[in-house]
Coordinates of C-alpha atoms and ligand atoms in Angstrom, one line a residue:
X1 CA -166.1 3.6 -192.2
X2 CA -170.1 5.1 -192.9
X3 CA -169.1 9.0 -194.1
X4 CA -171.0 11.1 -190.9
X5 CA -171.7 13.3 -194.1
X6 CA -173.2 10.6 -196.9
X7 CA -175.1 10.4 -199.4
X8 CA -178.0 9.9 -196.8
X9 CA -177.1 12.7 -194.4
X10 CA -176.8 15.2 -197.9
X11 CA -180.9 14.6 -198.7
X12 CA -182.9 14.2 -195.6
X13 CA -180.4 18.0 -194.7
X14 CA -179.7 16.3 -191.0
X15 CA -176.3 15.1 -189.4
X16 CA -176.1 11.6 -188.9
X17 CA -177.5 9.2 -191.4
X18 CA -179.4 7.4 -189.0
X19 CA -183.4 6.7 -190.1
X20 CA -185.4 5.3 -186.7
X21 CA -187.6 2.9 -188.2
X22 CA -191.5 3.9 -188.9
X23 CA -193.1 0.7 -186.1
X24 CA -196.8 -0.2 -186.4
X25 CA -197.5 1.5 -183.0
X26 CA -194.0 1.4 -181.5
X27 CA -193.2 4.7 -183.0
X28 CA -194.6 8.6 -181.3
X29 CA -194.0 12.5 -181.5
X30 CA -191.6 11.6 -178.1
X31 CA -189.3 9.2 -179.7
X32 CA -188.9 11.0 -183.3
X33 CA -188.5 13.9 -182.1
X34 CA -185.9 12.9 -179.8
X35 CA -184.3 10.8 -183.1
X36 CA -184.4 14.3 -185.2
X37 CA -183.6 16.4 -182.6
X38 CA -179.8 14.3 -181.6
X39 CA -179.5 14.7 -185.2
X40 CA -180.8 11.7 -187.3
X41 CA -184.1 11.2 -188.2
X42 CA -187.5 10.0 -186.6
X43 CA -189.7 8.5 -188.9
X44 CA -193.2 7.7 -187.3
X45 CA -194.8 4.7 -188.0
X46 CA -198.9 3.0 -188.6
X47 CA -200.2 4.1 -185.6
X48 CA -197.5 6.4 -184.0
X49 CA -199.1 8.2 -180.4
X50 CA -202.2 5.9 -180.1
X51 CA -203.2 3.1 -177.7
X52 CA -207.0 2.7 -179.4
X53 CA -207.3 0.9 -182.5
X54 CA -209.7 2.9 -185.4
X55 CA -210.9 1.0 -188.7
X56 CA -211.9 4.8 -189.9
X57 CA -209.1 5.8 -192.6
X58 CA -210.8 9.9 -191.9
X59 CA -209.6 8.7 -187.6
X60 CA -206.4 7.2 -188.7
X61 CA -205.3 10.6 -190.5
X62 CA -206.6 13.0 -188.4
X63 CA -204.8 11.5 -186.0
X64 CA -201.4 11.5 -188.3
X65 CA -201.4 14.9 -189.1
X66 CA -201.8 15.5 -185.3
X67 CA -199.2 13.7 -184.4
X68 CA -196.9 15.2 -186.7
X69 CA -198.0 19.2 -185.0
X70 CA -197.1 16.7 -181.7
X71 CA -193.4 16.7 -183.0
X72 CA -193.6 20.2 -184.0
X73 CA -193.3 21.7 -180.7
X74 CA -190.6 19.3 -180.0
X75 CA -188.2 19.5 -182.6
X76 CA -188.2 22.2 -185.9
X77 CA -186.1 19.4 -187.6
X78 CA -186.5 17.4 -190.0
X79 CA -188.4 14.6 -189.7
X80 CA -189.9 11.4 -191.3
X81 CA -193.1 9.5 -191.8
X82 CA -194.0 6.2 -193.7
X83 CA -196.7 5.6 -196.5
X84 CA -197.9 2.1 -196.4
X85 CA -198.9 -0.2 -199.7
X86 CA -201.5 -3.9 -198.7
X87 CA -202.9 -4.2 -201.9
X88 CA -204.4 -1.6 -203.2
X89 CA -203.3 0.7 -200.5
X90 CA -207.7 1.8 -200.3
X91 CA -209.7 4.3 -198.1
X92 CA -206.6 5.1 -196.2
X93 CA -204.0 5.3 -198.8
X94 CA -205.2 9.0 -200.3
X95 CA -206.9 11.1 -196.4
X96 CA -203.1 10.0 -195.4
X97 CA -201.3 12.0 -199.1
X98 CA -203.1 14.1 -198.4
X99 CA -202.4 14.8 -194.6
X100 CA -198.2 14.7 -196.3
X101 CA -199.5 16.9 -198.3
X102 CA -200.3 19.9 -196.4
X103 CA -198.1 19.4 -192.7
X104 CA -194.7 19.6 -192.1
X105 CA -193.1 16.6 -192.7
X106 CA -190.2 16.5 -194.5
X107 CA -189.7 12.4 -196.0
X108 CA -192.0 10.9 -196.7
X109 CA -191.3 6.4 -196.6
X110 CA -193.1 4.6 -199.2
X111 CA -193.4 0.6 -197.8
X112 CA -194.1 -1.3 -201.2
X113 CA -195.3 -0.7 -203.9
X114 CA -197.1 2.7 -204.3
X115 CA -197.9 4.0 -208.2
X116 CA -195.8 6.5 -209.0
X117 CA -198.8 9.4 -208.7
X118 CA -198.0 9.4 -205.0
X119 CA -193.8 10.0 -205.6
X120 CA -195.0 12.7 -207.7
X121 CA -196.6 14.4 -205.5
X122 CA -195.5 13.7 -202.3
X123 CA -192.1 15.1 -205.1
X124 CA -194.8 18.9 -206.2
X125 CA -195.2 19.3 -202.0
X126 CA -191.2 19.7 -201.5
X127 CA -190.6 16.6 -199.5
X128 CA -187.7 13.7 -200.4
X129 CA -189.5 10.3 -200.4
X130 CA -187.6 6.9 -199.5
X131 CA -188.4 2.7 -200.9
X132 CA -188.4 0.4 -198.4
X133 CA -189.6 -3.5 -200.2
X134 CA -190.5 -6.4 -197.3
X135 CA -189.8 -8.2 -201.3
X136 CA -186.0 -6.5 -201.2
X137 CA -185.5 -7.9 -204.9
X138 CA -183.4 -6.7 -207.5
X139 CA -185.9 -5.3 -209.6
X140 CA -187.6 -3.7 -206.5
X141 CA -184.3 -1.5 -206.4
X142 CA -184.4 -0.5 -210.4
X143 CA -188.3 -0.1 -210.2
X144 CA -187.7 2.9 -207.7
X145 CA -183.8 4.6 -209.5
X146 CA -186.8 4.9 -213.0
X147 CA -189.3 6.3 -210.4
X148 CA -187.3 8.8 -209.2
X149 CA -186.5 8.2 -205.5
X150 CA -184.2 10.2 -203.6
X151 CA -182.8 6.8 -201.3
X152 CA -183.3 3.6 -200.3
X153 CA -184.2 0.9 -197.8
X154 CA -182.6 -2.7 -197.7
X155 CA -182.8 -4.4 -194.8
X156 CA -182.1 -7.2 -194.3
X157 CA -183.5 -11.2 -192.6
X158 CA -182.3 -9.7 -189.1
X159 CA -184.4 -7.0 -189.3
X160 CA -187.6 -6.7 -186.4
X161 CA -191.0 -6.4 -188.0
X162 CA -191.8 -9.1 -190.7
X163 CA -188.4 -8.9 -193.1
X164 CA -188.1 -10.5 -196.5
X165 CA -189.6 -13.6 -198.2
X166 CA -186.0 -15.0 -199.3
X167 CA -184.6 -14.4 -196.1
X168 CA -181.2 -12.9 -197.2
X169 CA -178.8 -11.4 -194.5
X170 CA -178.3 -8.1 -194.4
X171 CA -174.7 -8.4 -195.5
X172 CA -175.3 -9.5 -199.3
X173 CA -179.0 -7.7 -198.7
X174 CA -176.6 -4.4 -199.4
X175 CA -174.5 -5.5 -202.2
X176 CA -177.3 -6.7 -203.7
X177 CA -179.0 -2.7 -203.3
X178 CA -175.9 -1.7 -204.0
X179 CA -175.1 -3.9 -207.1
X180 CA -179.1 -2.5 -208.4
X181 CA -179.1 0.7 -207.5
X182 CA -177.2 3.6 -208.5
X183 CA -179.5 5.5 -205.2
X184 CA -177.6 6.1 -202.2
X185 CA -178.0 2.6 -200.0
X186 CA -180.0 2.8 -195.7
X187 CA -179.3 -0.3 -193.9
X188 CA -181.6 -2.0 -191.9
X189 CA -180.9 -5.6 -190.2
X190 CA -179.1 -5.7 -186.6
X191 CA -177.6 -2.8 -186.8
X192 CA -177.8 -1.4 -182.9
X193 CA -174.0 0.4 -182.5
X194 CA -170.8 1.4 -184.2
X195 CA -169.7 -2.2 -184.6
X196 CA -173.1 -2.8 -187.6
X197 CA -172.7 0.8 -188.0
X198 CA -169.0 0.5 -189.9
X199 CA -169.6 -3.1 -191.4
X200 CA -172.9 -1.5 -192.8
X201 CA -170.0 1.4 -194.1
X202 CA -167.8 -0.9 -195.3
X203 CA -170.0 -3.0 -198.2
X204 CA -171.6 1.0 -199.0
X205 CA -174.2 1.3 -197.7
X206 CA -174.9 5.6 -196.8
X207 CA -177.3 5.9 -193.8
X208 CA -179.0 2.9 -191.3
X209 CA -182.4 2.4 -190.4
X210 CA -182.9 0.8 -187.3
X211 CA -186.0 -0.3 -185.3
X212 CA -185.3 -2.7 -182.4
X213 CA -181.9 -1.1 -180.6
X214 CA -185.7 1.9 -180.5
X215 CA -186.9 0.0 -178.6
X216 CA -185.8 -0.1 -175.8
X217 CA -184.3 3.4 -175.6
X218 CA -186.3 5.4 -172.9
X219 CA -188.5 7.3 -175.4
X220 CA -189.7 4.2 -177.1
X221 CA -193.5 4.2 -176.0
X222 CA -194.1 1.0 -175.6
X223 CA -194.0 -0.8 -172.0
X224 CA -191.8 -0.5 -169.3
X225 CA -192.3 -4.5 -169.0
X226 CA -191.2 -4.6 -173.0
X227 CA -188.3 -3.2 -172.7
X228 CA -187.0 -5.3 -170.4
X229 CA -188.1 -8.8 -171.5
X230 CA -186.1 -7.2 -174.7
X231 CA -183.2 -6.5 -172.2
X232 CA -183.5 -9.7 -171.0
X233 CA -184.2 -12.0 -174.0
X234 CA -181.3 -13.6 -176.9
X235 CA -182.5 -14.9 -179.6
X236 CA -182.7 -18.9 -178.7
X237 CA -186.6 -17.1 -177.0
X238 CA -187.3 -15.9 -180.1
X239 CA -189.6 -18.4 -183.0
X240 CA -189.2 -17.7 -186.2
X241 CA -193.2 -17.2 -187.5
X242 CA -194.6 -16.3 -191.9
X243 CA -196.1 -13.2 -191.0
X244 CA -198.7 -11.9 -193.9
X245 CA -196.4 -10.2 -195.5
X246 CA -192.6 -12.2 -194.5
X247 CA -191.4 -14.0 -191.7
X248 CA -190.6 -13.1 -188.1
X249 CA -189.5 -13.2 -185.5
X250 CA -191.3 -12.9 -182.1
X251 CA -191.1 -13.8 -178.1
X252 CA -193.0 -16.8 -177.8
X253 CA -196.6 -15.7 -176.8
X254 CA -199.5 -18.5 -176.4
X255 CA -200.9 -16.1 -179.5
X256 CA -198.0 -16.0 -181.6
X257 CA -198.0 -19.8 -181.5
X258 CA -201.7 -20.2 -181.5
X259 CA -201.0 -18.1 -184.8
X260 CA -198.1 -20.2 -186.4
X261 CA -200.8 -23.2 -186.8
X262 CA -203.1 -21.5 -187.6
X263 CA -200.4 -20.3 -190.9
X264 CA -200.0 -24.0 -190.7
X265 CA -202.9 -25.5 -190.8
X266 CA -204.2 -22.7 -194.2
X267 CA -203.4 -18.9 -194.6
X268 CA -206.1 -18.9 -196.9
X269 CA -208.8 -20.7 -194.6
X270 CA -207.2 -18.8 -191.7
X271 CA -206.5 -15.6 -193.0
X272 CA -208.6 -13.4 -190.2
X273 CA -207.5 -14.8 -187.9
X274 CA -204.1 -14.8 -188.4
X275 CA -203.9 -11.3 -189.9
X276 CA -206.3 -10.2 -186.6
X277 CA -202.9 -11.2 -184.6
X278 CA -200.7 -9.5 -186.6
X279 CA -201.9 -6.1 -186.7
X280 CA -203.2 -6.0 -183.6
X281 CA -200.8 -7.7 -181.7
X282 CA -198.0 -5.3 -181.5
X283 CA -200.4 -3.2 -179.6
X284 CA -201.9 -5.3 -177.3
X285 CA -198.1 -7.6 -177.0
X286 CA -195.8 -5.0 -177.2
X287 CA -197.2 -1.2 -176.9
X288 CA -199.3 -2.6 -173.4
X289 CA -197.5 -5.2 -172.3
X290 CA -200.1 -7.8 -172.6
X291 CA -197.3 -10.5 -174.1
X292 CA -196.8 -11.0 -169.5
X293 CA -200.5 -12.2 -170.0
X294 CA -199.5 -14.4 -173.0
X295 CA -201.4 -12.1 -175.0
X296 CA -200.2 -10.8 -179.0
X297 CA -196.9 -10.0 -180.4
X298 CA -193.6 -9.3 -178.5
X299 CA -191.2 -9.1 -182.3
X300 CA -187.9 -8.2 -182.6
X301 CA -185.1 -8.3 -184.6
X302 CA -182.5 -10.7 -184.0
X303 CA -180.0 -8.8 -182.8
X304 CA -182.2 -8.9 -179.2
X305 CA -179.5 -10.4 -178.3
X306 CA -176.7 -7.7 -178.0
X307 CA -179.4 -5.0 -176.7
X308 CA -178.6 -5.9 -173.3
X309 CA -179.7 -2.5 -172.6
X310 CA -181.9 1.1 -172.1
X311 CA -180.1 4.2 -173.0
X312 CA -181.7 6.7 -173.3
X313 CA -181.8 8.3 -177.7
X314 CA -179.4 10.5 -177.8
X315 CA -176.9 7.2 -175.9
X316 CA -178.0 5.2 -178.6
X317 CA -177.1 7.7 -181.7
X318 CA -173.9 8.5 -179.4
X319 CA -172.4 4.9 -180.0
X320 CA -173.5 4.9 -184.1
X321 CA -172.2 7.6 -184.5
X322 CA -168.6 5.4 -183.1
X323 CA -169.4 3.7 -186.5
X324 CA -168.8 7.5 -189.2
X325 CA -166.2 8.7 -189.3
Ligands
LIG401 C1 -191.7 -3.7 -183.7 C2 -192.1 -3.4 -184.7 C3 -193.2 -2.8 -185.7 C4 -192.6 -3.1 -187.4 N1 -193.5 -2.8 -187.2 C5 -193.4 -2.0 -189.1 C6 -194.2 -1.9 -189.9 O1 -195.6 -1.1 -189.3 N2 -193.5 -0.9 -191.7 C7 -192.1 -2.0 -191.7 O2 -191.9 -1.3 -192.5 N3 -191.3 -1.9 -191.1 C8 -191.4 -2.5 -189.5 N4 -191.0 -2.4 -189.1 C9 -189.3 -2.6 -189.2 C10 -188.6 -2.4 -189.9 O3 -189.4 -0.6 -190.3 C11 -186.9 -2.5 -189.6 O4 -186.9 -2.9 -191.0 C12 -186.1 -3.0 -189.0 O5 -186.0 -2.6 -187.5 C13 -184.9 -2.3 -188.7 O6 -184.1 -4.1 -188.7 P1 -183.7 -3.9 -186.3 O7 -185.4 -4.2 -186.2 O8 -183.2 -4.7 -186.3 O9 -183.6 -2.6 -185.6 C14 -191.3 -3.0 -187.2 C15 -190.1 -3.2 -186.8 C16 -190.6 -3.9 -185.4 C17 -189.5 -4.5 -184.2

């Protein structure tokens, strides 16, 4: 069993070691506050609470600042937000780091190779810092420990969103992380109920990081038709395609099938079109529900066949609690 009062719960100052995933376009203040109010840690992802695109780094940072303040009108419990590194991170990183330093957000999830400087700055600002690496290598866990992170997330290929390139399943991924580091390990990928929490706990995980199950929650910001489709889908209905950072699973909309074709033809030659489909696809497909017209992505984890109803965040948290002691 997973301990309710595990090191993850203690370090993050939460009642249950449950973190809702920082899903691009698929989080907002309401959902994040609901998770934190239910005793977990709600995590704001990229474009949290937004419906419109922007390419301005300043606007992106301002939007995140506003969303954090909005969550703060709904909860005084710990909340988190994500810093994502794509390549060098470009001009988006520094304005966002400043927002996180200045605002009342307690935990920063650093995705991929975030430089030591930022980890130190978050710690100096009194935040806890969690590491997640899409590539999930032994080396990355060792490095995270040396850099002073407070915990690591390990995601198996079962997860929604981009999963690890070597397609390592959640069971094995947890064991790899446990062996590589003495930091608390938070498991992700296919965790949707009490039984899966229990299984992750038996393998040594001290917390869970959950995306797909929270997509089909009452409080999730995605379109109602997307939630209803998630409940209806089976794993067989999904296709696995090469994403920008690793494989993803999606309902096969024409957009995603076209992307698969372009990827197979030449990823390098079609980089612009491919990135456009993926990065905008969460917004057009899931958030706005455009997948019915064949637009965008409907990206969800392999556990989709076991997600059979739309529940409130509190009901989902109650179910997870059944797998803890
Ligand atoms: C729609 C969707 C979007 C996601 N976007 C991101 C993202 O932008 N950054 C990130 O680190 N992970 C993202 N993820 C992955 C999750 O963070 C997490 O690893 C995964 O959802 C856990 O597995 P599960 O979906 O089986 O619960 C996304 C997942 C989903 C389902």
